[in-house]
């Protein structure tokens, strides 16, 4: 299972860099982004398991959408669930061919490890709710980029969870 998560993250990161957008080409991704994303995914599932929720599987389209949003925020120097082009999480998934019935997104900036990230998210009622979301949510994707010009340290993180992608 760990190998599958790592492979999915690596594919998503590669797709971002092979993509045609100039922003993706300028996006700085940590060398160990795939490993950090896989660990963050495991930590999400650990929290879900502790709360009696079904485990989520990694989805390559969700990975690509999450990574693209992390890169967009990094390159353009902002931090928001709304992209500079006005897009919201569901629209960004639709761009990847995903017609998810339910979508939730967590973002974070500054954390340097998946453990710090998860600690922060689980301490925040809204982020915690998204991680423990029931109602048939069954997939996730995680994107990571260097914090970029708007922040001096750490990473930008994006978690997308969905049903039916």
PDB file of N, CA, C and O in Angstrom, residues 42-71:
ATOM      1  N   UNK A  42      -1.076   8.741   4.949  1.00  0.00           N
ATOM      2  CA  UNK A  42      -1.170   7.726   5.997  1.00  0.00           C
ATOM      3  C   UNK A  42      -1.691   8.331   7.298  1.00  0.00           C
ATOM      4  O   UNK A  42      -2.513   7.724   7.988  1.00  0.00           O
ATOM      5  N   UNK A  43      -1.240   9.546   7.614  1.00  0.00           N
ATOM      6  CA  UNK A  43      -1.687  10.212   8.836  1.00  0.00           C
ATOM      7  C   UNK A  43      -3.171  10.578   8.750  1.00  0.00           C
ATOM      8  O   UNK A  43      -3.899  10.477   9.742  1.00  0.00           O
ATOM      9  N   UNK A  44      -3.624  10.993   7.579  1.00  0.00           N
ATOM     10  CA  UNK A  44      -5.060  11.241   7.375  1.00  0.00           C
ATOM     11  C   UNK A  44      -5.829   9.959   7.657  1.00  0.00           C
ATOM     12  O   UNK A  44      -6.816   9.962   8.401  1.00  0.00           O
ATOM     13  N   UNK A  45      -5.392   8.859   7.081  1.00  0.00           N
ATOM     14  CA  UNK A  45      -6.091   7.589   7.290  1.00  0.00           C
ATOM     15  C   UNK A  45      -5.986   7.096   8.724  1.00  0.00           C
ATOM     16  O   UNK A  45      -6.924   6.468   9.230  1.00  0.00           O
ATOM     17  N   UNK A  46      -4.870   7.378   9.398  1.00  0.00           N
ATOM     18  CA  UNK A  46      -4.765   7.021  10.819  1.00  0.00           C
ATOM     19  C   UNK A  46      -5.841   7.738  11.627  1.00  0.00           C
ATOM     20  O   UNK A  46      -6.489   7.132  12.485  1.00  0.00           O
ATOM     21  N   UNK A  47      -6.018   9.025  11.364  1.00  0.00           N
ATOM     22  CA  UNK A  47      -7.037   9.800  12.078  1.00  0.00           C
ATOM     23  C   UNK A  47      -8.438   9.293  11.748  1.00  0.00           C
ATOM     24  O   UNK A  47      -9.290   9.207  12.620  1.00  0.00           O
ATOM     25  N   UNK A  48      -8.663   8.966  10.492  1.00  0.00           N
ATOM     26  CA  UNK A  48      -9.967   8.439  10.091  1.00  0.00           C
ATOM     27  C   UNK A  48     -10.237   7.102  10.782  1.00  0.00           C
ATOM     28  O   UNK A  48     -11.341   6.861  11.269  1.00  0.00           O
ATOM     29  N   UNK A  49      -9.223   6.257  10.836  1.00  0.00           N
ATOM     30  CA  UNK A  49      -9.373   4.952  11.478  1.00  0.00           C
ATOM     31  C   UNK A  49      -9.703   5.106  12.967  1.00  0.00           C
ATOM     32  O   UNK A  49     -10.596   4.426  13.481  1.00  0.00           O
ATOM     33  N   UNK A  50      -9.001   6.013  13.641  1.00  0.00           N
ATOM     34  CA  UNK A  50      -9.244   6.248  15.072  1.00  0.00           C
ATOM     35  C   UNK A  50     -10.670   6.723  15.334  1.00  0.00           C
ATOM     36  O   UNK A  50     -11.209   6.495  16.411  1.00  0.00           O
ATOM     37  N   UNK A  51     -11.263   7.376  14.351  1.00  0.00           N
ATOM     38  CA  UNK A  51     -12.620   7.912  14.502  1.00  0.00           C
ATOM     39  C   UNK A  51     -13.681   7.012  13.884  1.00  0.00           C
ATOM     40  O   UNK A  51     -14.838   7.418  13.746  1.00  0.00           O
ATOM     41  N   UNK A  52     -13.283   5.808  13.474  1.00  0.00           N
ATOM     42  CA  UNK A  52     -14.238   4.862  12.918  1.00  0.00           C
ATOM     43  C   UNK A  52     -14.684   5.179  11.497  1.00  0.00           C
ATOM     44  O   UNK A  52     -15.711   4.678  11.043  1.00  0.00           O
ATOM     45  N   UNK A  53     -13.922   5.986  10.780  1.00  0.00           N
ATOM     46  CA  UNK A  53     -14.250   6.327   9.397  1.00  0.00           C
ATOM     47  C   UNK A  53     -13.543   5.366   8.446  1.00  0.00           C
ATOM     48  O   UNK A  53     -12.482   4.814   8.757  1.00  0.00           O
ATOM     49  N   UNK A  54     -14.106   5.208   7.259  1.00  0.00           N
ATOM     50  CA  UNK A  54     -13.465   4.386   6.239  1.00  0.00           C
ATOM     51  C   UNK A  54     -12.198   5.068   5.755  1.00  0.00           C
ATOM     52  O   UNK A  54     -12.117   6.297   5.679  1.00  0.00           O
ATOM     53  N   UNK A  55     -11.211   4.239   5.401  1.00  0.00           N
ATOM     54  CA  UNK A  55      -9.949   4.760   4.890  1.00  0.00           C
ATOM     55  C   UNK A  55     -10.143   5.292   3.474  1.00  0.00           C
ATOM     56  O   UNK A  55     -10.988   4.802   2.723  1.00  0.00           O
ATOM     57  N   UNK A  56      -9.360   6.284   3.123  1.00  0.00           N
ATOM     58  CA  UNK A  56      -9.395   6.883   1.793  1.00  0.00           C
ATOM     59  C   UNK A  56      -8.298   6.283   0.933  1.00  0.00           C
ATOM     60  O   UNK A  56      -7.226   5.941   1.434  1.00  0.00           O
ATOM     61  N   UNK A  57      -8.553   6.184  -0.348  1.00  0.00           N
ATOM     62  CA  UNK A  57      -7.509   5.743  -1.276  1.00  0.00           C
ATOM     63  C   UNK A  57      -7.010   6.961  -2.050  1.00  0.00           C
ATOM     64  O   UNK A  57      -7.765   7.903  -2.296  1.00  0.00           O
ATOM     65  N   UNK A  58      -5.743   6.914  -2.415  1.00  0.00           N
ATOM     66  CA  UNK A  58      -5.168   8.012  -3.188  1.00  0.00           C
ATOM     67  C   UNK A  58      -5.715   7.934  -4.610  1.00  0.00           C
ATOM     68  O   UNK A  58      -5.924   6.855  -5.152  1.00  0.00           O
ATOM     69  N   UNK A  59      -5.986   9.100  -5.202  1.00  0.00           N
ATOM     70  CA  UNK A  59      -6.520   9.177  -6.552  1.00  0.00           C
ATOM     71  C   UNK A  59      -5.613  10.115  -7.359  1.00  0.00           C
ATOM     72  O   UNK A  59      -5.362  11.246  -6.926  1.00  0.00           O
ATOM     73  N   UNK A  60      -5.131   9.656  -8.487  1.00  0.00           N
ATOM     74  CA  UNK A  60      -4.160  10.439  -9.254  1.00  0.00           C
ATOM     75  C   UNK A  60      -4.738  11.768  -9.737  1.00  0.00           C
ATOM     76  O   UNK A  60      -4.028  12.780  -9.780  1.00  0.00           O
ATOM     77  N   UNK A  61      -6.014  11.830 -10.085  1.00  0.00           N
ATOM     78  CA  UNK A  61      -6.600  13.102 -10.524  1.00  0.00           C
ATOM     79  C   UNK A  61      -6.700  14.090  -9.374  1.00  0.00           C
ATOM     80  O   UNK A  61      -6.485  15.292  -9.552  1.00  0.00           O
ATOM     81  N   UNK A  62      -7.004  13.582  -8.186  1.00  0.00           N
ATOM     82  CA  UNK A  62      -7.033  14.454  -7.006  1.00  0.00           C
ATOM     83  C   UNK A  62      -5.622  14.931  -6.674  1.00  0.00           C
ATOM     84  O   UNK A  62      -5.422  16.085  -6.272  1.00  0.00           O
ATOM     85  N   UNK A  63      -4.642  14.040  -6.854  1.00  0.00           N
ATOM     86  CA  UNK A  63      -3.241  14.418  -6.631  1.00  0.00           C
ATOM     87  C   UNK A  63      -2.840  15.558  -7.567  1.00  0.00           C
ATOM     88  O   UNK A  63      -2.223  16.534  -7.138  1.00  0.00           O
ATOM     89  N   UNK A  64      -3.168  15.422  -8.834  1.00  0.00           N
ATOM     90  CA  UNK A  64      -2.789  16.439  -9.821  1.00  0.00           C
ATOM     91  C   UNK A  64      -3.458  17.771  -9.480  1.00  0.00           C
ATOM     92  O   UNK A  64      -2.814  18.827  -9.516  1.00  0.00           O
ATOM     93  N   UNK A  65      -4.741  17.733  -9.134  1.00  0.00           N
ATOM     94  CA  UNK A  65      -5.452  18.972  -8.791  1.00  0.00           C
ATOM     95  C   UNK A  65      -4.866  19.620  -7.538  1.00  0.00           C
ATOM     96  O   UNK A  65      -4.669  20.843  -7.495  1.00  0.00           O
ATOM     97  N   UNK A  66      -4.569  18.815  -6.519  1.00  0.00           N
ATOM     98  CA  UNK A  66      -3.989  19.346  -5.282  1.00  0.00           C
ATOM     99  C   UNK A  66      -2.600  19.926  -5.546  1.00  0.00           C
ATOM    100  O   UNK A  66      -2.266  21.014  -5.061  1.00  0.00           O
ATOM    101  N   UNK A  67      -1.793  19.221  -6.322  1.00  0.00           N
ATOM    102  CA  UNK A  67      -0.445  19.703  -6.623  1.00  0.00           C
ATOM    103  C   UNK A  67      -0.499  20.990  -7.450  1.00  0.00           C
ATOM    104  O   UNK A  67       0.264  21.924  -7.207  1.00  0.00           O
ATOM    105  N   UNK A  68      -1.403  21.045  -8.414  1.00  0.00           N
ATOM    106  CA  UNK A  68      -1.527  22.245  -9.240  1.00  0.00           C
ATOM    107  C   UNK A  68      -1.914  23.456  -8.393  1.00  0.00           C
ATOM    108  O   UNK A  68      -1.393  24.558  -8.595  1.00  0.00           O
ATOM    109  N   UNK A  69      -2.802  23.259  -7.427  1.00  0.00           N
ATOM    110  CA  UNK A  69      -3.213  24.386  -6.578  1.00  0.00           C
ATOM    111  C   UNK A  69      -2.067  24.807  -5.656  1.00  0.00           C
ATOM    112  O   UNK A  69      -1.831  26.007  -5.462  1.00  0.00           O
ATOM    113  N   UNK A  70      -1.340  23.837  -5.103  1.00  0.00           N
ATOM    114  CA  UNK A  70      -0.180  24.177  -4.268  1.00  0.00           C
ATOM    115  C   UNK A  70       0.840  24.974  -5.080  1.00  0.00           C
ATOM    116  O   UNK A  70       1.370  25.986  -4.611  1.00  0.00           O
ATOM    117  N   UNK A  71       1.094  24.541  -6.298  1.00  0.00           N
ATOM    118  CA  UNK A  71       2.046  25.253  -7.162  1.00  0.00           C
ATOM    119  C   UNK A  71       1.544  26.631  -7.543  1.00  0.00           C
ATOM    120  O   UNK A  71       2.311  27.599  -7.560  1.00  0.00           O
TER     121      UNK A  71
END
